[in-house]
Coordinates of C-alpha atoms in Angstrom, one line a residue:
Chain A
M1067 CA -219.1 61.1 24.5
G1068 CA -219.5 58.8 21.7
D1069 CA -222.5 57.2 23.4
H1070 CA -224.7 60.6 23.2
G1071 CA -223.3 61.5 19.9
R1072 CA -225.1 58.7 18.5
F1073 CA -228.5 59.5 20.0
K1074 CA -228.1 63.2 18.8
G1075 CA -228.5 61.8 15.3
C1076 CA -232.0 60.1 15.9
I1077 CA -234.7 62.1 14.4
G1078 CA -237.8 62.1 16.3
V1079 CA -236.1 61.7 19.6
S1080 CA -237.4 64.9 21.7
Q1081 CA -234.9 67.4 22.8
S1082 CA -235.5 66.5 26.5
L1083 CA -234.9 62.9 26.0
I1084 CA -231.5 64.1 24.6
Q1085 CA -230.8 66.0 27.5
W1086 CA -231.2 62.9 29.6
F1087 CA -229.1 60.7 27.5
R1088 CA -226.3 63.3 27.8
Y1089 CA -225.7 61.9 31.2
A1090 CA -225.0 58.2 29.7
S1091 CA -221.7 59.8 29.2
P1092 CA -219.2 59.5 32.1
Q1093 CA -217.8 62.9 31.7
S1094 CA -221.3 64.6 32.2
F1095 CA -222.3 62.1 34.7
Y1096 CA -219.4 62.4 37.1
P1097 CA -220.1 66.3 38.0
L1098 CA -223.5 65.6 38.2
A1099 CA -223.3 62.6 40.6
G1100 CA -221.0 65.0 42.6
R1101 CA -223.5 67.5 42.9
M1102 CA -226.2 65.2 44.0
I1103 CA -224.0 63.3 46.6
P1104 CA -224.2 65.8 49.5
W1105 CA -228.1 66.1 49.1
F1106 CA -228.5 62.4 49.4
W1107 CA -226.0 62.3 52.4
A1108 CA -228.1 65.1 54.2
A1109 CA -231.2 63.3 53.5
A1110 CA -230.1 60.1 54.8
A1111 CA -228.9 61.8 58.0
V1112 CA -232.2 63.7 58.6
F1113 CA -234.1 60.6 58.0
G1114 CA -231.7 58.5 60.1
V1115 CA -231.7 60.9 62.9
A1116 CA -235.7 61.2 62.8
G1117 CA -236.0 57.3 62.6
L1118 CA -233.7 56.4 65.2
W1119 CA -235.0 59.0 67.6
I1120 CA -238.6 57.5 66.9
S1121 CA -237.5 53.9 67.0
F1122 CA -235.3 54.5 70.3
F1123 CA -237.5 57.0 72.3
V1124 CA -241.0 57.4 71.0
A1125 CA -241.9 53.8 69.8
P1126 CA -243.4 51.8 72.9
T1127 CA -241.7 48.7 74.2
D1128 CA -243.2 45.7 72.7
A1129 CA -245.6 43.8 74.8
Q1130 CA -244.2 40.3 74.0
Q1131 CA -240.7 40.9 72.8
G1132 CA -239.5 43.7 75.2
E1133 CA -236.8 46.2 74.0
G1134 CA -235.2 43.6 71.7
Y1135 CA -237.6 43.9 69.2
R1136 CA -236.0 47.4 68.3
I1137 CA -233.4 45.7 66.1
I1138 CA -236.1 45.5 63.4
F1139 CA -235.6 49.1 62.8
V1140 CA -232.5 48.1 61.1
H1141 CA -233.3 44.7 60.1
V1142 CA -236.2 45.3 58.0
P1143 CA -234.9 48.4 56.1
A1144 CA -231.8 46.2 55.4
S1145 CA -233.8 43.4 54.0
W1146 CA -236.0 45.7 51.9
M1147 CA -232.8 47.4 50.7
S1148 CA -230.9 44.1 49.8
M1149 CA -233.8 42.9 47.8
F1150 CA -234.4 46.3 46.1
I1151 CA -231.0 47.1 45.3
Y1152 CA -230.8 43.7 43.3
L1153 CA -233.6 44.7 41.2
V1154 CA -232.1 48.1 40.4
M1155 CA -228.9 46.5 39.7
A1156 CA -230.4 44.3 37.2
F1157 CA -232.3 47.3 35.9
W1158 CA -229.1 49.1 35.2
A1159 CA -227.5 45.8 33.7
A1160 CA -230.3 45.2 31.3
L1161 CA -230.1 48.9 30.2
G1162 CA -226.2 48.5 29.7
L1163 CA -226.8 45.5 27.7
A1164 CA -229.5 46.9 25.6
L1165 CA -228.2 50.5 24.9
N1166 CA -224.6 49.9 25.4
T1167 CA -224.2 52.9 27.8
R1168 CA -221.1 52.8 29.9
V1169 CA -222.3 54.4 33.0
S1170 CA -225.0 51.9 33.3
G1171 CA -222.4 48.9 33.9
M1172 CA -220.6 51.2 36.3
M1173 CA -223.7 51.8 38.1
A1174 CA -224.5 48.0 38.4
Q1175 CA -220.8 47.5 39.6
A1176 CA -221.3 50.2 42.2
L1177 CA -224.6 48.9 43.6
A1178 CA -223.5 45.6 44.4
P1179 CA -221.3 46.0 47.4
T1180 CA -224.0 48.2 49.0
G1181 CA -226.5 45.4 48.5
A1182 CA -224.3 42.6 49.7
L1183 CA -223.6 44.9 52.6
M1184 CA -227.6 45.2 53.2
A1185 CA -228.0 41.5 52.8
A1186 CA -225.1 40.7 55.1
L1187 CA -226.6 43.2 57.7
S1188 CA -229.9 41.7 57.3
L1189 CA -228.6 38.2 58.0
W1190 CA -226.6 39.3 61.0
T1191 CA -229.3 41.6 62.8
G1192 CA -231.7 38.7 62.1
A1193 CA -229.6 36.4 64.0
F1194 CA -229.3 39.0 66.9
W1195 CA -233.0 39.2 66.7
G1196 CA -233.5 35.3 66.5
K1197 CA -231.3 34.4 69.5
P1198 CA -233.5 36.0 72.2
M1199 CA -236.7 35.5 70.4
W1200 CA -236.6 32.2 69.0
G1201 CA -233.7 30.9 71.1
A1202 CA -231.7 30.1 68.0
W1203 CA -229.1 32.2 65.9
W1204 CA -230.2 30.6 62.7
V1205 CA -233.3 28.7 61.8
W1206 CA -234.2 27.2 58.3
D1207 CA -236.9 29.7 57.6
A1208 CA -237.8 30.2 54.0
R1209 CA -237.0 34.0 54.3
L1210 CA -233.6 33.5 56.1
T1211 CA -232.8 30.9 53.6
S1212 CA -233.7 32.9 50.5
E1213 CA -231.9 36.1 51.9
L1214 CA -228.8 34.1 52.4
I1215 CA -229.0 32.8 48.8
L1216 CA -229.6 36.5 47.6
F1217 CA -226.2 37.1 49.6
F1218 CA -224.6 34.5 47.6
L1219 CA -225.8 36.0 44.4
Y1220 CA -224.3 39.3 45.3
L1221 CA -221.0 37.6 46.1
G1222 CA -221.0 35.7 42.7
F1223 CA -221.8 39.0 40.7
M1224 CA -218.9 40.7 42.5
A1225 CA -216.5 37.9 42.2
L1226 CA -217.0 37.5 38.3
Q1227 CA -216.6 41.3 37.9
A1228 CA -213.6 41.2 39.8
A1229 CA -212.2 38.1 38.0
I1230 CA -212.4 39.8 34.4
D1231 CA -209.7 42.5 33.8
D1232 CA -211.4 44.0 30.8
P1233 CA -214.0 46.3 32.1
R1234 CA -216.3 46.3 29.1
R1235 CA -216.3 42.5 29.2
A1236 CA -216.8 42.7 33.1
D1237 CA -220.0 44.7 32.5
K1238 CA -221.5 42.6 30.3
A1239 CA -220.8 39.3 31.7
G1240 CA -221.9 40.9 35.2
A1241 CA -225.1 42.1 33.3
I1242 CA -226.0 38.5 32.0
L1243 CA -225.4 37.1 35.3
A1244 CA -227.5 39.8 37.1
L1245 CA -230.4 39.1 34.5
V1246 CA -230.2 35.3 35.2
G1247 CA -230.4 35.9 38.8
V1248 CA -233.4 38.2 38.6
V1249 CA -235.4 35.5 36.7
N1250 CA -234.1 32.9 39.4
I1251 CA -235.0 35.0 42.3
P1252 CA -238.7 34.3 42.4
I1253 CA -238.2 30.7 41.5
I1254 CA -235.6 30.4 44.4
Y1255 CA -237.9 32.0 46.7
F1256 CA -241.0 30.1 46.2
S1257 CA -239.0 26.8 46.1
V1258 CA -237.3 27.7 49.5
K1259 CA -240.9 28.6 50.8
W1260 CA -242.3 25.3 49.7
W1261 CA -239.3 23.4 50.9
N1262 CA -239.6 24.8 54.3
T1263 CA -243.1 24.1 54.7
L1264 CA -242.8 20.5 53.6
H1265 CA -239.9 19.8 55.9
Q1266 CA -240.8 21.2 59.2
G1267 CA -244.1 22.9 59.0
S1268 CA -244.4 26.5 59.9
T1269 CA -243.3 26.3 63.7
I1270 CA -242.1 30.0 63.2
N1271 CA -243.9 32.2 61.0
L1272 CA -242.5 35.9 60.5
T1273 CA -245.8 36.8 58.7
K1274 CA -248.1 36.4 61.7
A1275 CA -246.4 39.2 63.5
P1276 CA -248.7 41.0 65.9
S1277 CA -250.1 44.2 64.2
M1278 CA -247.8 47.0 64.7
A1279 CA -248.3 50.3 66.7
Q1280 CA -248.4 53.4 64.4
T1281 CA -245.1 54.8 65.8
M1282 CA -243.2 51.5 65.1
L1283 CA -244.4 51.7 61.6
W1284 CA -243.2 55.3 61.1
G1285 CA -240.0 54.6 62.8
M1286 CA -239.4 51.7 60.3
L1287 CA -240.6 53.8 57.2
L1288 CA -238.1 56.5 58.2
M1289 CA -235.4 54.1 58.5
A1290 CA -236.1 52.6 55.3
L1291 CA -235.8 56.0 53.7
A1292 CA -232.5 56.7 55.5
F1293 CA -231.0 53.3 54.3
W1294 CA -232.3 54.2 50.7
M1295 CA -230.8 57.8 50.7
Y1296 CA -227.7 56.3 52.0
S1297 CA -227.4 53.4 49.4
I1298 CA -227.8 56.1 46.7
A1299 CA -225.2 58.2 48.1
V1300 CA -222.8 55.6 48.6
A1301 CA -223.4 54.0 45.3
L1302 CA -222.9 57.6 43.5
T1303 CA -219.6 58.1 45.5
R1304 CA -218.6 54.7 44.2
V1305 CA -219.7 55.0 40.6
R1306 CA -217.5 58.2 40.7
A1307 CA -214.4 56.3 41.8
I1308 CA -215.2 53.8 39.1
I1309 CA -215.5 56.5 36.6
L1310 CA -212.1 58.1 37.4
E1311 CA -210.4 54.7 37.5
R1312 CA -211.7 53.5 34.2
E1313 CA -211.4 57.0 32.4
R1314 CA -208.0 57.7 34.0
H1315 CA -206.6 58.0 30.2
T1316 CA -208.9 60.8 29.2
E1317 CA -208.1 64.5 29.3
W1318 CA -210.8 65.5 31.2
V1319 CA -210.1 63.3 34.0
K1320 CA -206.7 65.1 34.5
H1321 CA -208.6 68.3 34.6
A1322 CA -211.4 67.0 37.0
L1323 CA -209.0 66.2 39.6
E1324 CA -207.0 69.3 39.7
Chain B
M4 CA -231.1 20.8 13.4
K5 CA -228.4 18.9 11.3
A6 CA -225.7 21.3 12.8
L7 CA -227.0 20.5 16.4
L8 CA -226.9 16.8 16.0
A9 CA -223.5 17.0 14.3
T10 CA -222.0 19.2 17.4
V11 CA -223.5 16.6 19.7
R12 CA -221.8 13.8 17.5
R13 CA -218.5 15.7 17.5
D14 CA -218.4 16.4 21.3
I15 CA -219.3 13.0 22.3
L16 CA -216.7 11.5 19.8
L17 CA -214.2 14.0 21.3
A18 CA -215.1 13.0 24.9
L19 CA -214.9 9.2 23.9
R20 CA -211.3 9.6 22.6
R21 CA -210.4 10.9 26.0
K22 CA -212.5 8.4 28.3
S23 CA -210.7 9.3 31.5
E24 CA -212.1 13.0 31.8
V25 CA -215.7 11.8 31.7
L26 CA -215.2 8.8 34.0
T27 CA -213.5 11.0 36.4
A28 CA -216.9 12.9 37.1
V29 CA -218.7 9.6 37.2
F30 CA -216.4 8.2 40.0
F31 CA -216.4 11.3 41.7
F32 CA -220.2 10.9 42.2
V33 CA -219.6 7.4 43.4
I34 CA -217.1 8.2 45.9
V35 CA -218.8 11.4 47.4
T36 CA -221.9 9.3 47.8
S37 CA -219.9 6.6 49.5
L38 CA -218.2 9.1 51.8
F39 CA -221.6 10.3 53.5
P40 CA -222.3 6.9 55.2
L41 CA -218.5 6.8 56.4
G42 CA -219.0 10.3 57.9
I43 CA -222.3 9.9 59.5
G44 CA -222.4 6.2 60.3
P45 CA -223.8 3.1 59.1
E46 CA -227.3 3.5 60.7
P47 CA -229.8 2.2 57.8
V48 CA -233.0 4.4 59.0
L49 CA -231.0 7.6 59.1
L50 CA -229.1 6.9 55.7
K51 CA -232.5 6.0 54.1
K52 CA -233.8 9.4 55.3
I53 CA -230.8 11.6 53.9
A54 CA -230.3 9.3 50.9
P55 CA -232.1 11.6 48.3
G56 CA -230.4 14.7 49.5
I57 CA -226.7 13.0 49.3
L58 CA -227.4 11.5 45.9
W59 CA -228.7 14.9 44.8
V60 CA -226.0 17.0 46.2
A61 CA -223.3 14.6 44.7
A62 CA -225.1 14.8 41.2
L63 CA -224.9 18.8 41.4
L64 CA -221.0 18.7 42.4
S65 CA -220.0 16.0 39.8
T66 CA -222.0 17.9 37.2
L67 CA -220.1 20.9 38.2
L68 CA -216.9 19.1 37.6
G69 CA -217.7 18.7 34.1
L70 CA -218.6 22.3 33.3
P71 CA -215.2 23.9 32.8
R72 CA -214.5 21.4 30.1
L73 CA -217.7 22.5 28.2
F74 CA -216.1 25.4 26.3
A75 CA -212.7 25.7 27.5
A76 CA -210.9 23.4 24.9
D77 CA -213.0 24.9 21.9
H78 CA -212.1 28.2 23.2
L79 CA -208.3 27.3 23.5
D80 CA -208.0 26.2 20.0
G81 CA -210.2 28.6 18.2
T82 CA -213.0 26.3 17.4
L83 CA -215.5 28.4 19.3
E84 CA -214.7 31.4 17.2
Q85 CA -215.1 29.2 14.0
M86 CA -218.6 28.3 15.4
A87 CA -219.6 32.0 16.1
L88 CA -218.6 32.9 12.5
S89 CA -220.3 29.4 11.1
P90 CA -223.6 30.0 9.1
S91 CA -225.6 28.2 11.6
P92 CA -226.9 30.1 14.6
L93 CA -224.6 29.9 17.5
G94 CA -227.4 29.2 19.8
L95 CA -228.0 26.0 18.0
L96 CA -224.4 24.9 18.3
V97 CA -224.3 25.8 21.9
A98 CA -227.7 23.8 22.5
G99 CA -225.9 20.9 20.6
K100 CA -222.9 21.2 23.3
I101 CA -225.2 21.3 26.2
V102 CA -227.0 18.1 24.9
A103 CA -223.9 16.5 24.6
H104 CA -222.5 17.6 28.0
W105 CA -225.7 16.1 29.4
L106 CA -225.2 12.8 27.8
L107 CA -221.8 12.5 28.8
C108 CA -222.0 13.8 32.5
G109 CA -225.7 13.6 33.2
L110 CA -226.9 10.6 31.9
P111 CA -224.3 8.3 33.6
L112 CA -225.6 9.8 36.9
V113 CA -229.1 8.9 36.0
L114 CA -228.1 5.2 35.3
L115 CA -226.0 4.9 38.3
A116 CA -228.1 6.7 41.0
P117 CA -230.3 3.4 41.4
V118 CA -227.4 1.3 42.0
L119 CA -226.0 3.8 44.6
G120 CA -229.5 4.2 46.0
L121 CA -229.3 0.3 46.9
Q122 CA -226.6 1.3 49.1
F123 CA -228.8 3.4 51.1
D124 CA -231.4 1.0 51.3
L125 CA -234.0 2.7 49.1
D126 CA -236.8 0.4 47.9
A127 CA -237.7 -0.2 44.2
S128 CA -240.5 2.6 43.8
A129 CA -238.2 5.4 45.5
L130 CA -235.4 4.2 43.3
G131 CA -237.7 4.8 40.2
I132 CA -238.8 8.3 41.5
L133 CA -235.1 9.2 42.1
T134 CA -234.2 8.2 38.5
L135 CA -237.1 10.1 37.2
A136 CA -236.3 13.1 39.2
L137 CA -232.8 12.9 38.1
L138 CA -233.7 12.3 34.5
L139 CA -235.6 15.7 34.6
G140 CA -233.2 17.3 36.9
T141 CA -229.7 16.8 35.4
P142 CA -230.6 18.4 31.9
L143 CA -231.5 21.3 34.1
L144 CA -228.3 21.4 35.7
S145 CA -226.3 21.2 32.4
L146 CA -228.5 24.1 31.1
I147 CA -227.9 26.4 34.0
G148 CA -224.3 25.3 34.3
A149 CA -223.6 26.3 30.8
I150 CA -224.7 29.9 31.4
G151 CA -221.8 29.9 34.2
A152 CA -219.3 28.2 32.1
A153 CA -219.7 30.6 29.1
L154 CA -219.5 33.5 31.7
T155 CA -216.4 32.4 33.4
L156 CA -214.8 31.2 30.2
G157 CA -210.9 32.3 30.1
V158 CA -211.4 34.1 33.4
R159 CA -208.9 34.1 36.2
G160 CA -209.7 31.2 38.8
G161 CA -212.7 30.2 36.5
G162 CA -213.4 26.9 38.3
V163 CA -214.0 28.2 41.9
L164 CA -215.9 31.1 40.4
L165 CA -218.1 28.8 38.4
A166 CA -219.1 27.1 41.3
L167 CA -219.9 30.2 43.1
L168 CA -222.1 31.4 40.4
V169 CA -223.7 28.2 39.6
L170 CA -224.5 26.4 42.7
P171 CA -227.2 29.1 44.2
L172 CA -229.0 28.7 40.9
Y173 CA -229.1 24.9 41.2
I174 CA -230.9 25.2 44.5
P175 CA -234.5 25.0 43.0
A176 CA -233.5 21.8 41.1
L177 CA -232.0 20.5 44.4
I178 CA -235.2 21.3 46.4
F179 CA -237.6 19.7 44.1
G180 CA -235.3 16.7 42.9
A181 CA -234.6 15.5 46.4
G182 CA -238.0 16.4 47.6
A183 CA -239.7 14.2 45.3
V184 CA -237.9 11.2 46.6
E185 CA -238.6 12.4 50.1
A186 CA -242.2 12.9 49.6
H187 CA -242.5 9.4 47.9
I188 CA -240.8 7.8 51.1
A189 CA -243.2 9.8 53.3
G190 CA -246.0 8.4 51.2
L191 CA -246.9 11.8 49.6
D192 CA -247.8 12.7 46.1
V193 CA -244.7 13.2 43.9
G194 CA -246.6 14.7 40.9
G195 CA -246.3 18.3 42.0
H196 CA -242.4 18.0 42.5
L197 CA -241.8 16.5 39.0
S198 CA -244.2 18.7 37.3
L199 CA -242.3 21.7 38.7
L200 CA -238.8 20.2 37.7
A201 CA -240.2 19.5 34.2
A202 CA -241.6 23.2 34.0
M203 CA -238.0 24.5 35.3
L204 CA -236.5 22.2 32.6
A205 CA -238.7 23.9 29.9
L206 CA -238.0 27.2 31.0
A207 CA -234.3 26.7 31.1
A208 CA -234.3 24.8 27.8
F209 CA -235.7 27.8 26.2
F210 CA -233.8 30.6 28.0
A211 CA -230.5 29.1 29.0
P212 CA -229.0 28.3 25.4
W213 CA -229.9 32.0 24.7
A214 CA -228.3 33.4 27.7
T215 CA -225.1 31.0 27.3
T216 CA -224.7 32.3 23.6
A217 CA -224.8 35.8 24.8
A218 CA -222.1 35.2 27.4
L219 CA -220.2 33.3 24.8
R220 CA -220.2 36.3 22.5
V221 CA -219.2 38.6 25.3
A222 CA -216.4 36.2 26.1
L223 CA -215.4 36.1 22.4
E224 CA -215.2 40.0 21.7

C-alpha cells in the first residue's frame, strides 16, 4: 500500500499511470491475479487441445523422421518458453530493483520454477528426440549446451532465493543475479557456439532442418501459445501463494482467506 | 585511487599474516592437476591434448575456493559496514579487494601453470600462451566470483551455493582460455581467443565491481 501512496504524490503522472501502479501493491494485485487465472487456464486448454489435435492428427508424417518428429511440438515451445521466461524474470527483477515494488520481486520468484521446468522439459524431450534421430541421448551441440547452462542459471537463482530468509533481501539478491545472468546469456551462447564449431565441426546442425509443412508450423505455434498461457496461469497462481505467505501478518490476508 | 591501493595493501597484509589460507588454494590447484593423469593414465599424447582443459578447470575450482574469504571476515567483524560508511566510494574499495584477491589467488596460479604444464608435455610456446591466457582469464574469474561472493554473504550453505551461482558464469572464460592453448597446439591463430578474453575482462572490470557493490549493499541492509 505504501508503494502506491508514494506515486500518488507525483505531480505530472497521469491518472491512468497511477491506476496501473495500483497493482504494484500485493493487496490489490492478489484479487486481480485471481480474476485473471481462470482466463489463462482456459486459453491454455483451448490452444493446447487445438495444438495437440493438429500435431497428432493433422500434421503429416515427416518424410525423413517418421512419427518420432512429433516430439518437437512439445520440445520447441518448451525451449522457447525457457528462454523467454528468463527474460521476463529479469525484467521483473530489474523493475523491482529500480522502483522497489514488492510484487515485481514476487513475480520473478514465481516465474523461476516454471522457467526451470521448461528448460528441463526441453532437455528431456530433446534427449528423447535425439536418441532415434541422432542415435545419441546427448551430443555437445551448442544449443543443447547453452540450454543446459540456462537450466543451471535457473537453479542458481532458485537456490539463492531459497537460502536467504529475509524475503526483501532474497528479492534484491535474486534480482542482481538475474540481471548478471541476462548480460551473460548472449556471451555464454556465442562462446558455446564458437567452442562447438571449433571442436567438432558441425556434424549435426539443427538449423538446417528441412522446410516445415504449413500444418506443422501451425501446430507448433498453437502449442507455443498453450505453453505461454500455461506459464502465465501457473506463475500467477504461484505469485498469489507467495503474496499470502509474505503478507500473512496483515489484516487483509485474514479477510481474503475467509 | 589512494583508497583502492590502501585496500589492496591491507588485504594482502592480512593474508600474509595467515599464509596457510592462500597456500591451501595454491596446493589445491597443484593436487587437482596431478589427479587427472592418475585417473586417466600416463599416456603423453592424450595428456597433452587435455592439458589446457585440466589446468583451466583446476584454476576455476581453486579460484572458487578462495572466494568465500573475500568478504566473509570483514563482514563478521563489521569492517565491511565501516567501508560502506567511509567517505571513499564503496565500489572503489570493493575493486581494491578484488585486485587483492587476484594477487593472492589468481597470480600464483598464473605463475605455477607453466610448471604444471611441463608435467603434461606442453612445449615452450604453448606454455607461453597458457600463461598469457591465464593472465587475462584469472582476473576475470576474480571479478565474476566477487559478485557471487557478495550475493552469498552470510547466507546458509554459502560455499556450495557460491559454486552453483558462479561456475555457469565462468564457462565463457573456460572456453576461450583453454581454447587459446588448444588452438595454438593445433597450429591455429590464438589472437581471437585472447582478444575475446581481454574484451570480457574489460567488460567485467567495468560492471563487476558495480554489481558486487549493489549486492553488498543488499547484504548489509
